[in-house]
Amino acid sequence: MTGATEPPLPGLEERWTTVRGVRVRYFVGGGGPSLVLVHGLGGAASNWVELAPALTRSHHVLALDLPGHGGSSPLPAATSLTPFADVVAAVAEREALLPAAVVGHSLGGLVGLRLALRRPDAVRALLLAASGGISSGTRAREVAVTTLVLARPARLVAPFRRLVARLEWLRYPVFGFLEVSDPPALSPDVVEGFLAGPALHTDVLSAGRALVADDPRLDLGAVRCPCLVLAGARDRMVPVEDAIEYARRLRAPLRIVPDCGHLVIGERPDACLEAIERFVSPRPAPPAPGA
């Protein structure tokens, strides 16, 4: 289990920078092709605790706390997701990681899309994991997202995260139904990784409002990089139908993870790691004719 003095992402170095008036906390590690990990609404870089350390074996990995999330300060006057994408690009550029493959979970998928549309030179591949954006703008979803953000239940649980990590039965009221299909399947590190960030959040509402206001459907045809859509079969926060629509409009392959909910990167890190490695690892060039 991750101790209080250990880094939230073992094997990655914690760093800080200031871009667009935001003091950003981020983590880098590994070597090889560049890979940027973008967490979801109410999350933090620590959400990638099972994936980021494993990915550093073959990639140069960057995982950051989005503005207003985790240790990063809020983004002044953010009314859309474009400024969030600009912050991601600026941090990656500062680390000389562009162009990079981008993996976005939930809100992070939509931020990755905005980055790919705004800076096609910066994104060589995009993997959308349980990505929001298509049905997020419906009135019912808007009310649900706003209520969840304002209530901030994870912040209330965050001080007890080590207890939740230790006792499997406590994971049902914390993660059950909406977020994961099988709460006991979460490792203790994943539990702490998802509950550590909310204790530090300063402005999740701006990102939530930008999420429900953003409808990417008309723009998806303009995405030029290869894409892969990943979804949990039992996701109750983002319907599987959204993943199907993303795949159709992006002309991208779709992978459904069985018996898995919205927090696919924590509930089934094995399936996610395989999907990421297969998709973003550079493919060898075909042999020259006659070789």
PDB file of N, CA and C in Angstrom, residues 107-206:
ATOM      1  N   LEU A 107     -13.425  12.694 -18.399  1.00  0.00           N
ATOM      2  CA  LEU A 107     -13.180  14.082 -18.817  1.00  0.00           C
ATOM      3  C   LEU A 107     -11.852  14.193 -19.553  1.00  0.00           C
ATOM      4  N   GLY A 108     -10.850  13.440 -19.121  1.00  0.00           N
ATOM      5  CA  GLY A 108      -9.540  13.492 -19.752  1.00  0.00           C
ATOM      6  C   GLY A 108      -9.564  13.093 -21.209  1.00  0.00           C
ATOM      7  N   GLY A 109     -10.513  12.216 -21.583  1.00  0.00           N
ATOM      8  CA  GLY A 109     -10.648  11.861 -22.991  1.00  0.00           C
ATOM      9  C   GLY A 109     -11.073  13.045 -23.820  1.00  0.00           C
ATOM     10  N   LEU A 110     -11.993  13.833 -23.290  1.00  0.00           N
ATOM     11  CA  LEU A 110     -12.462  15.014 -24.011  1.00  0.00           C
ATOM     12  C   LEU A 110     -11.382  16.091 -24.062  1.00  0.00           C
ATOM     13  N   VAL A 111     -10.607  16.220 -22.992  1.00  0.00           N
ATOM     14  CA  VAL A 111      -9.474  17.154 -23.011  1.00  0.00           C
ATOM     15  C   VAL A 111      -8.470  16.711 -24.073  1.00  0.00           C
ATOM     16  N   GLY A 112      -8.223  15.405 -24.161  1.00  0.00           N
ATOM     17  CA  GLY A 112      -7.330  14.888 -25.189  1.00  0.00           C
ATOM     18  C   GLY A 112      -7.850  15.157 -26.589  1.00  0.00           C
ATOM     19  N   LEU A 113      -9.153  15.031 -26.784  1.00  0.00           N
ATOM     20  CA  LEU A 113      -9.755  15.346 -28.081  1.00  0.00           C
ATOM     21  C   LEU A 113      -9.549  16.804 -28.438  1.00  0.00           C
ATOM     22  N   ARG A 114      -9.790  17.692 -27.479  1.00  0.00           N
ATOM     23  CA  ARG A 114      -9.606  19.124 -27.742  1.00  0.00           C
ATOM     24  C   ARG A 114      -8.149  19.429 -28.072  1.00  0.00           C
ATOM     25  N   LEU A 115      -7.231  18.724 -27.430  1.00  0.00           N
ATOM     26  CA  LEU A 115      -5.814  18.920 -27.731  1.00  0.00           C
ATOM     27  C   LEU A 115      -5.495  18.435 -29.141  1.00  0.00           C
ATOM     28  N   ALA A 116      -6.049  17.269 -29.519  1.00  0.00           N
ATOM     29  CA  ALA A 116      -5.790  16.727 -30.858  1.00  0.00           C
ATOM     30  C   ALA A 116      -6.360  17.630 -31.941  1.00  0.00           C
ATOM     31  N   LEU A 117      -7.479  18.276 -31.672  1.00  0.00           N
ATOM     32  CA  LEU A 117      -8.078  19.181 -32.654  1.00  0.00           C
ATOM     33  C   LEU A 117      -7.331  20.515 -32.715  1.00  0.00           C
ATOM     34  N   ARG A 118      -6.895  20.991 -31.566  1.00  0.00           N
ATOM     35  CA  ARG A 118      -6.229  22.295 -31.495  1.00  0.00           C
ATOM     36  C   ARG A 118      -4.769  22.216 -31.935  1.00  0.00           C
ATOM     37  N   ARG A 119      -4.122  21.089 -31.589  1.00  0.00           N
ATOM     38  CA  ARG A 119      -2.699  20.917 -31.898  1.00  0.00           C
ATOM     39  C   ARG A 119      -2.480  19.560 -32.548  1.00  0.00           C
ATOM     40  N   PRO A 120      -2.923  19.379 -33.782  1.00  0.00           N
ATOM     41  CA  PRO A 120      -2.755  18.064 -34.422  1.00  0.00           C
ATOM     42  C   PRO A 120      -1.302  17.633 -34.510  1.00  0.00           C
ATOM     43  N   ASP A 121      -0.388  18.585 -34.495  1.00  0.00           N
ATOM     44  CA  ASP A 121       1.035  18.264 -34.530  1.00  0.00           C
ATOM     45  C   ASP A 121       1.522  17.676 -33.219  1.00  0.00           C
ATOM     46  N   ALA A 122       0.745  17.858 -32.143  1.00  0.00           N
ATOM     47  CA  ALA A 122       1.186  17.469 -30.808  1.00  0.00           C
ATOM     48  C   ALA A 122       0.719  16.081 -30.399  1.00  0.00           C
ATOM     49  N   VAL A 123      -0.293  15.541 -31.081  1.00  0.00           N
ATOM     50  CA  VAL A 123      -0.893  14.268 -30.673  1.00  0.00           C
ATOM     51  C   VAL A 123      -0.721  13.252 -31.797  1.00  0.00           C
ATOM     52  N   ARG A 124       0.085  12.223 -31.543  1.00  0.00           N
ATOM     53  CA  ARG A 124       0.313  11.218 -32.587  1.00  0.00           C
ATOM     54  C   ARG A 124      -0.672  10.061 -32.503  1.00  0.00           C
ATOM     55  N   ALA A 125      -1.332   9.898 -31.351  1.00  0.00           N
ATOM     56  CA  ALA A 125      -2.346   8.858 -31.172  1.00  0.00           C
ATOM     57  C   ALA A 125      -3.175   9.233 -29.956  1.00  0.00           C
ATOM     58  N   LEU A 126      -4.445   8.809 -29.960  1.00  0.00           N
ATOM     59  CA  LEU A 126      -5.357   9.190 -28.872  1.00  0.00           C
ATOM     60  C   LEU A 126      -6.187   7.988 -28.459  1.00  0.00           C
ATOM     61  N   LEU A 127      -6.121   7.645 -27.180  1.00  0.00           N
ATOM     62  CA  LEU A 127      -6.943   6.569 -26.636  1.00  0.00           C
ATOM     63  C   LEU A 127      -7.952   7.175 -25.678  1.00  0.00           C
ATOM     64  N   LEU A 128      -9.236   6.948 -25.955  1.00  0.00           N
ATOM     65  CA  LEU A 128     -10.323   7.467 -25.127  1.00  0.00           C
ATOM     66  C   LEU A 128     -10.825   6.349 -24.231  1.00  0.00           C
ATOM     67  N   ALA A 129     -10.655   6.481 -22.927  1.00  0.00           N
ATOM     68  CA  ALA A 129     -11.088   5.462 -21.973  1.00  0.00           C
ATOM     69  C   ALA A 129     -12.300   5.977 -21.205  1.00  0.00           C
ATOM     70  N   ALA A 130     -13.464   5.362 -21.428  1.00  0.00           N
ATOM     71  CA  ALA A 130     -14.712   5.790 -20.765  1.00  0.00           C
ATOM     72  C   ALA A 130     -14.904   7.288 -20.923  1.00  0.00           C
ATOM     73  N   SER A 131     -14.681   7.780 -22.124  1.00  0.00           N
ATOM     74  CA  SER A 131     -14.654   9.222 -22.356  1.00  0.00           C
ATOM     75  C   SER A 131     -16.036   9.846 -22.287  1.00  0.00           C
ATOM     76  N   GLY A 132     -16.126  10.962 -21.569  1.00  0.00           N
ATOM     77  CA  GLY A 132     -17.351  11.746 -21.539  1.00  0.00           C
ATOM     78  C   GLY A 132     -17.453  12.604 -22.787  1.00  0.00           C
ATOM     79  N   GLY A 133     -18.551  13.365 -22.862  1.00  0.00           N
ATOM     80  CA  GLY A 133     -18.675  14.339 -23.939  1.00  0.00           C
ATOM     81  C   GLY A 133     -19.898  14.207 -24.804  1.00  0.00           C
ATOM     82  N   ILE A 134     -20.339  12.990 -25.112  1.00  0.00           N
ATOM     83  CA  ILE A 134     -21.459  12.842 -26.048  1.00  0.00           C
ATOM     84  C   ILE A 134     -22.799  13.002 -25.344  1.00  0.00           C
ATOM     85  N   SER A 135     -23.040  12.236 -24.296  1.00  0.00           N
ATOM     86  CA  SER A 135     -24.306  12.390 -23.577  1.00  0.00           C
ATOM     87  C   SER A 135     -24.163  13.291 -22.356  1.00  0.00           C
ATOM     88  N   SER A 136     -22.960  13.827 -22.116  1.00  0.00           N
ATOM     89  CA  SER A 136     -22.733  14.657 -20.936  1.00  0.00           C
ATOM     90  C   SER A 136     -23.545  15.938 -20.972  1.00  0.00           C
ATOM     91  N   GLY A 137     -23.899  16.400 -22.187  1.00  0.00           N
ATOM     92  CA  GLY A 137     -24.605  17.663 -22.311  1.00  0.00           C
ATOM     93  C   GLY A 137     -26.110  17.554 -22.177  1.00  0.00           C
ATOM     94  N   THR A 138     -26.663  16.340 -22.032  1.00  0.00           N
ATOM     95  CA  THR A 138     -28.099  16.214 -21.834  1.00  0.00           C
ATOM     96  C   THR A 138     -28.458  16.818 -20.484  1.00  0.00           C
ATOM     97  N   ARG A 139     -29.709  17.250 -20.355  1.00  0.00           N
ATOM     98  CA  ARG A 139     -30.123  17.918 -19.127  1.00  0.00           C
ATOM     99  C   ARG A 139     -29.946  16.997 -17.915  1.00  0.00           C
ATOM    100  N   ALA A 140     -30.311  15.731 -18.075  1.00  0.00           N
ATOM    101  CA  ALA A 140     -30.194  14.785 -16.960  1.00  0.00           C
ATOM    102  C   ALA A 140     -28.740  14.633 -16.540  1.00  0.00           C
ATOM    103  N   ARG A 141     -27.844  14.513 -17.532  1.00  0.00           N
ATOM    104  CA  ARG A 141     -26.422  14.356 -17.213  1.00  0.00           C
ATOM    105  C   ARG A 141     -25.865  15.638 -16.601  1.00  0.00           C
ATOM    106  N   GLU A 142     -26.310  16.778 -17.099  1.00  0.00           N
ATOM    107  CA  GLU A 142     -25.839  18.057 -16.553  1.00  0.00           C
ATOM    108  C   GLU A 142     -26.200  18.173 -15.082  1.00  0.00           C
ATOM    109  N   VAL A 143     -27.428  17.829 -14.745  1.00  0.00           N
ATOM    110  CA  VAL A 143     -27.864  17.880 -13.351  1.00  0.00           C
ATOM    111  C   VAL A 143     -27.046  16.900 -12.505  1.00  0.00           C
ATOM    112  N   ALA A 144     -26.836  15.690 -13.034  1.00  0.00           N
ATOM    113  CA  ALA A 144     -26.094  14.675 -12.290  1.00  0.00           C
ATOM    114  C   ALA A 144     -24.652  15.103 -12.038  1.00  0.00           C
ATOM    115  N   VAL A 145     -23.995  15.636 -13.086  1.00  0.00           N
ATOM    116  CA  VAL A 145     -22.602  16.068 -12.936  1.00  0.00           C
ATOM    117  C   VAL A 145     -22.504  17.226 -11.951  1.00  0.00           C
ATOM    118  N   THR A 146     -23.391  18.211 -12.084  1.00  0.00           N
ATOM    119  CA  THR A 146     -23.356  19.377 -11.195  1.00  0.00           C
ATOM    120  C   THR A 146     -23.603  18.971  -9.749  1.00  0.00           C
ATOM    121  N   THR A 147     -24.582  18.095  -9.540  1.00  0.00           N
ATOM    122  CA  THR A 147     -24.888  17.635  -8.179  1.00  0.00           C
ATOM    123  C   THR A 147     -23.710  16.889  -7.579  1.00  0.00           C
ATOM    124  N   LEU A 148     -23.103  16.017  -8.373  1.00  0.00           N
ATOM    125  CA  LEU A 148     -21.966  15.232  -7.888  1.00  0.00           C
ATOM    126  C   LEU A 148     -20.786  16.131  -7.546  1.00  0.00           C
ATOM    127  N   VAL A 149     -20.539  17.134  -8.393  1.00  0.00           N
ATOM    128  CA  VAL A 149     -19.406  18.031  -8.164  1.00  0.00           C
ATOM    129  C   VAL A 149     -19.631  18.889  -6.925  1.00  0.00           C
ATOM    130  N   LEU A 150     -20.855  19.394  -6.773  1.00  0.00           N
ATOM    131  CA  LEU A 150     -21.140  20.245  -5.622  1.00  0.00           C
ATOM    132  C   LEU A 150     -21.123  19.454  -4.316  1.00  0.00           C
ATOM    133  N   ALA A 151     -21.654  18.214  -4.358  1.00  0.00           N
ATOM    134  CA  ALA A 151     -21.678  17.392  -3.151  1.00  0.00           C
ATOM    135  C   ALA A 151     -20.284  16.915  -2.760  1.00  0.00           C
ATOM    136  N   ARG A 152     -19.459  16.614  -3.779  1.00  0.00           N
ATOM    137  CA  ARG A 152     -18.080  16.181  -3.579  1.00  0.00           C
ATOM    138  C   ARG A 152     -17.961  15.085  -2.528  1.00  0.00           C
ATOM    139  N   PRO A 153     -18.680  13.970  -2.729  1.00  0.00           N
ATOM    140  CA  PRO A 153     -18.637  12.882  -1.737  1.00  0.00           C
ATOM    141  C   PRO A 153     -17.245  12.312  -1.527  1.00  0.00           C
ATOM    142  N   ALA A 154     -16.433  12.279  -2.585  1.00  0.00           N
ATOM    143  CA  ALA A 154     -15.092  11.699  -2.447  1.00  0.00           C
ATOM    144  C   ALA A 154     -14.239  12.493  -1.461  1.00  0.00           C
ATOM    145  N   ARG A 155     -14.484  13.812  -1.387  1.00  0.00           N
ATOM    146  CA  ARG A 155     -13.702  14.629  -0.454  1.00  0.00           C
ATOM    147  C   ARG A 155     -14.026  14.241   0.995  1.00  0.00           C
ATOM    148  N   LEU A 156     -15.265  13.864   1.247  1.00  0.00           N
ATOM    149  CA  LEU A 156     -15.656  13.455   2.596  1.00  0.00           C
ATOM    150  C   LEU A 156     -15.015  12.133   2.983  1.00  0.00           C
ATOM    151  N   VAL A 157     -14.801  11.276   1.983  1.00  0.00           N
ATOM    152  CA  VAL A 157     -14.236   9.951   2.243  1.00  0.00           C
ATOM    153  C   VAL A 157     -12.709   9.991   2.265  1.00  0.00           C
ATOM    154  N   ALA A 158     -12.116  10.976   1.595  1.00  0.00           N
ATOM    155  CA  ALA A 158     -10.665  11.015   1.417  1.00  0.00           C
ATOM    156  C   ALA A 158      -9.869  10.832   2.709  1.00  0.00           C
ATOM    157  N   PRO A 159     -10.260  11.446   3.842  1.00  0.00           N
ATOM    158  CA  PRO A 159      -9.468  11.252   5.060  1.00  0.00           C
ATOM    159  C   PRO A 159      -9.433   9.807   5.548  1.00  0.00           C
ATOM    160  N   PHE A 160     -10.389   8.990   5.076  1.00  0.00           N
ATOM    161  CA  PHE A 160     -10.473   7.598   5.523  1.00  0.00           C
ATOM    162  C   PHE A 160     -10.011   6.630   4.432  1.00  0.00           C
ATOM    163  N   ARG A 161      -9.257   7.127   3.457  1.00  0.00           N
ATOM    164  CA  ARG A 161      -8.933   6.308   2.298  1.00  0.00           C
ATOM    165  C   ARG A 161      -8.105   5.081   2.660  1.00  0.00           C
ATOM    166  N   ARG A 162      -7.246   5.162   3.647  1.00  0.00           N
ATOM    167  CA  ARG A 162      -6.451   3.988   4.016  1.00  0.00           C
ATOM    168  C   ARG A 162      -7.332   2.908   4.642  1.00  0.00           C
ATOM    169  N   LEU A 163      -8.357   3.325   5.354  1.00  0.00           N
ATOM    170  CA  LEU A 163      -9.292   2.359   5.923  1.00  0.00           C
ATOM    171  C   LEU A 163     -10.100   1.684   4.814  1.00  0.00           C
ATOM    172  N   VAL A 164     -10.542   2.480   3.838  1.00  0.00           N
ATOM    173  CA  VAL A 164     -11.281   1.931   2.700  1.00  0.00           C
ATOM    174  C   VAL A 164     -10.383   0.985   1.910  1.00  0.00           C
ATOM    175  N   ALA A 165      -9.116   1.341   1.775  1.00  0.00           N
ATOM    176  CA  ALA A 165      -8.179   0.494   1.045  1.00  0.00           C
ATOM    177  C   ALA A 165      -7.974  -0.836   1.747  1.00  0.00           C
ATOM    178  N   ARG A 166      -8.046  -0.830   3.081  1.00  0.00           N
ATOM    179  CA  ARG A 166      -7.780  -2.046   3.851  1.00  0.00           C
ATOM    180  C   ARG A 166      -9.002  -2.958   3.953  1.00  0.00           C
ATOM    181  N   LEU A 167     -10.196  -2.366   4.001  1.00  0.00           N
ATOM    182  CA  LEU A 167     -11.416  -3.150   4.218  1.00  0.00           C
ATOM    183  C   LEU A 167     -12.252  -3.200   2.944  1.00  0.00           C
ATOM    184  N   GLU A 168     -12.309  -4.372   2.330  1.00  0.00           N
ATOM    185  CA  GLU A 168     -12.993  -4.498   1.046  1.00  0.00           C
ATOM    186  C   GLU A 168     -14.464  -4.105   1.124  1.00  0.00           C
ATOM    187  N   TRP A 169     -15.148  -4.407   2.224  1.00  0.00           N
ATOM    188  CA  TRP A 169     -16.580  -4.137   2.299  1.00  0.00           C
ATOM    189  C   TRP A 169     -16.882  -2.651   2.266  1.00  0.00           C
ATOM    190  N   LEU A 170     -15.919  -1.805   2.683  1.00  0.00           N
ATOM    191  CA  LEU A 170     -16.125  -0.355   2.642  1.00  0.00           C
ATOM    192  C   LEU A 170     -16.087   0.196   1.215  1.00  0.00           C
ATOM    193  N   ARG A 171     -15.556  -0.593   0.298  1.00  0.00           N
ATOM    194  CA  ARG A 171     -15.462  -0.108  -1.080  1.00  0.00           C
ATOM    195  C   ARG A 171     -16.821  -0.084  -1.765  1.00  0.00           C
ATOM    196  N   TYR A 172     -17.769  -0.882  -1.276  1.00  0.00           N
ATOM    197  CA  TYR A 172     -19.099  -0.912  -1.895  1.00  0.00           C
ATOM    198  C   TYR A 172     -19.808   0.436  -1.787  1.00  0.00           C
ATOM    199  N   PRO A 173     -19.935   1.037  -0.584  1.00  0.00           N
ATOM    200  CA  PRO A 173     -20.604   2.345  -0.528  1.00  0.00           C
ATOM    201  C   PRO A 173     -19.806   3.467  -1.181  1.00  0.00           C
ATOM    202  N   VAL A 174     -18.484   3.318  -1.270  1.00  0.00           N
ATOM    203  CA  VAL A 174     -17.652   4.383  -1.844  1.00  0.00           C
ATOM    204  C   VAL A 174     -17.604   4.313  -3.369  1.00  0.00           C
ATOM    205  N   PHE A 175     -17.404   3.109  -3.906  1.00  0.00           N
ATOM    206  CA  PHE A 175     -17.199   2.950  -5.345  1.00  0.00           C
ATOM    207  C   PHE A 175     -18.312   2.182  -6.057  1.00  0.00           C
ATOM    208  N   GLY A 176     -19.180   1.542  -5.292  1.00  0.00           N
ATOM    209  CA  GLY A 176     -20.169   0.663  -5.895  1.00  0.00           C
ATOM    210  C   GLY A 176     -21.198   1.367  -6.753  1.00  0.00           C
ATOM    211  N   PHE A 177     -21.834   0.625  -7.589  1.00  0.00           N
ATOM    212  CA  PHE A 177     -22.900   1.006  -8.507  1.00  0.00           C
ATOM    213  C   PHE A 177     -22.440   1.990  -9.573  1.00  0.00           C
ATOM    214  N   LEU A 178     -22.200   3.258  -9.214  1.00  0.00           N
ATOM    215  CA  LEU A 178     -21.909   4.262 -10.235  1.00  0.00           C
ATOM    216  C   LEU A 178     -20.526   4.122 -10.845  1.00  0.00           C
ATOM    217  N   GLU A 179     -19.518   3.809 -10.033  1.00  0.00           N
ATOM    218  CA  GLU A 179     -18.151   3.949 -10.517  1.00  0.00           C
ATOM    219  C   GLU A 179     -17.481   2.644 -10.947  1.00  0.00           C
ATOM    220  N   VAL A 180     -17.714   1.573 -10.212  1.00  0.00           N
ATOM    221  CA  VAL A 180     -17.096   0.307 -10.589  1.00  0.00           C
ATOM    222  C   VAL A 180     -18.114  -0.815 -10.518  1.00  0.00           C
ATOM    223  N   SER A 181     -17.847  -1.873 -11.246  1.00  0.00           N
ATOM    224  CA  SER A 181     -18.730  -3.032 -11.255  1.00  0.00           C
ATOM    225  C   SER A 181     -18.407  -3.986 -10.111  1.00  0.00           C
ATOM    226  N   ASP A 182     -17.126  -4.096  -9.764  1.00  0.00           N
ATOM    227  CA  ASP A 182     -16.674  -5.049  -8.753  1.00  0.00           C
ATOM    228  C   ASP A 182     -15.726  -4.355  -7.784  1.00  0.00           C
ATOM    229  N   PRO A 183     -16.259  -3.671  -6.748  1.00  0.00           N
ATOM    230  CA  PRO A 183     -15.394  -2.905  -5.830  1.00  0.00           C
ATOM    231  C   PRO A 183     -14.248  -3.703  -5.225  1.00  0.00           C
ATOM    232  N   PRO A 184     -14.441  -4.965  -4.803  1.00  0.00           N
ATOM    233  CA  PRO A 184     -13.299  -5.698  -4.230  1.00  0.00           C
ATOM    234  C   PRO A 184     -12.161  -5.917  -5.220  1.00  0.00           C
ATOM    235  N   ALA A 185     -12.442  -5.756  -6.520  1.00  0.00           N
ATOM    236  CA  ALA A 185     -11.385  -5.945  -7.520  1.00  0.00           C
ATOM    237  C   ALA A 185     -10.357  -4.816  -7.478  1.00  0.00           C
ATOM    238  N   LEU A 186     -10.702  -3.701  -6.870  1.00  0.00           N
ATOM    239  CA  LEU A 186      -9.760  -2.587  -6.783  1.00  0.00           C
ATOM    240  C   LEU A 186      -8.639  -2.934  -5.815  1.00  0.00           C
ATOM    241  N   SER A 187      -7.412  -2.697  -6.232  1.00  0.00           N
ATOM    242  CA  SER A 187      -6.287  -2.926  -5.334  1.00  0.00           C
ATOM    243  C   SER A 187      -6.248  -1.816  -4.287  1.00  0.00           C
ATOM    244  N   PRO A 188      -5.603  -2.050  -3.138  1.00  0.00           N
ATOM    245  CA  PRO A 188      -5.471  -0.991  -2.139  1.00  0.00           C
ATOM    246  C   PRO A 188      -4.821   0.278  -2.704  1.00  0.00           C
ATOM    247  N   ASP A 189      -3.829   0.120  -3.586  1.00  0.00           N
ATOM    248  CA  ASP A 189      -3.191   1.295  -4.177  1.00  0.00           C
ATOM    249  C   ASP A 189      -4.163   2.084  -5.048  1.00  0.00           C
ATOM    250  N   VAL A 190      -5.023   1.382  -5.794  1.00  0.00           N
ATOM    251  CA  VAL A 190      -6.007   2.065  -6.632  1.00  0.00           C
ATOM    252  C   VAL A 190      -6.994   2.837  -5.774  1.00  0.00           C
ATOM    253  N   VAL A 191      -7.445   2.228  -4.680  1.00  0.00           N
ATOM    254  CA  VAL A 191      -8.370   2.918  -3.779  1.00  0.00           C
ATOM    255  C   VAL A 191      -7.755   4.221  -3.295  1.00  0.00           C
ATOM    256  N   GLU A 192      -6.516   4.144  -2.834  1.00  0.00           N
ATOM    257  CA  GLU A 192      -5.856   5.367  -2.368  1.00  0.00           C
ATOM    258  C   GLU A 192      -5.608   6.334  -3.510  1.00  0.00           C
ATOM    259  N   GLY A 193      -5.277   5.794  -4.679  1.00  0.00           N
ATOM    260  CA  GLY A 193      -5.007   6.658  -5.825  1.00  0.00           C
ATOM    261  C   GLY A 193      -6.210   7.461  -6.260  1.00  0.00           C
ATOM    262  N   PHE A 194      -7.400   6.887  -6.135  1.00  0.00           N
ATOM    263  CA  PHE A 194      -8.607   7.610  -6.523  1.00  0.00           C
ATOM    264  C   PHE A 194      -9.151   8.500  -5.409  1.00  0.00           C
ATOM    265  N   LEU A 195      -8.770   8.243  -4.163  1.00  0.00           N
ATOM    266  CA  LEU A 195      -9.285   9.043  -3.057  1.00  0.00           C
ATOM    267  C   LEU A 195      -8.298  10.088  -2.543  1.00  0.00           C
ATOM    268  N   ALA A 196      -7.060  10.051  -3.024  1.00  0.00           N
ATOM    269  CA  ALA A 196      -6.062  11.022  -2.550  1.00  0.00           C
ATOM    270  C   ALA A 196      -6.301  12.412  -3.127  1.00  0.00           C
ATOM    271  N   GLY A 197      -6.651  12.486  -4.418  1.00  0.00           N
ATOM    272  CA  GLY A 197      -6.809  13.776  -5.083  1.00  0.00           C
ATOM    273  C   GLY A 197      -7.901  14.660  -4.525  1.00  0.00           C
ATOM    274  N   PRO A 198      -9.116  14.119  -4.263  1.00  0.00           N
ATOM    275  CA  PRO A 198     -10.219  14.973  -3.826  1.00  0.00           C
ATOM    276  C   PRO A 198      -9.936  15.791  -2.574  1.00  0.00           C
ATOM    277  N   ALA A 199      -9.047  15.313  -1.708  1.00  0.00           N
ATOM    278  CA  ALA A 199      -8.719  16.074  -0.503  1.00  0.00           C
ATOM    279  C   ALA A 199      -8.013  17.383  -0.839  1.00  0.00           C
ATOM    280  N   LEU A 200      -7.438  17.478  -2.044  1.00  0.00           N
ATOM    281  CA  LEU A 200      -6.653  18.648  -2.437  1.00  0.00           C
ATOM    282  C   LEU A 200      -7.367  19.544  -3.449  1.00  0.00           C
ATOM    283  N   HIS A 201      -8.476  19.083  -4.032  1.00  0.00           N
ATOM    284  CA  HIS A 201      -9.132  19.835  -5.099  1.00  0.00           C
ATOM    285  C   HIS A 201      -9.496  21.254  -4.655  1.00  0.00           C
ATOM    286  N   THR A 202      -9.327  22.202  -5.590  1.00  0.00           N
ATOM    287  CA  THR A 202      -9.706  23.590  -5.322  1.00  0.00           C
ATOM    288  C   THR A 202     -10.802  24.098  -6.241  1.00  0.00           C
ATOM    289  N   ASP A 203     -10.944  23.501  -7.436  1.00  0.00           N
ATOM    290  CA  ASP A 203     -11.999  23.945  -8.351  1.00  0.00           C
ATOM    291  C   ASP A 203     -12.303  22.848  -9.369  1.00  0.00           C
ATOM    292  N   VAL A 204     -13.228  21.966  -9.006  1.00  0.00           N
ATOM    293  CA  VAL A 204     -13.670  20.926  -9.924  1.00  0.00           C
ATOM    294  C   VAL A 204     -14.884  21.396 -10.725  1.00  0.00           C
ATOM    295  N   LEU A 205     -15.607  22.364 -10.182  1.00  0.00           N
ATOM    296  CA  LEU A 205     -16.849  22.821 -10.803  1.00  0.00           C
ATOM    297  C   LEU A 205     -16.608  23.421 -12.186  1.00  0.00           C
ATOM    298  N   SER A 206     -15.536  24.183 -12.367  1.00  0.00           N
ATOM    299  CA  SER A 206     -15.268  24.801 -13.676  1.00  0.00           C
ATOM    300  C   SER A 206     -15.099  23.733 -14.750  1.00  0.00           C
TER     301      SER A 206
END
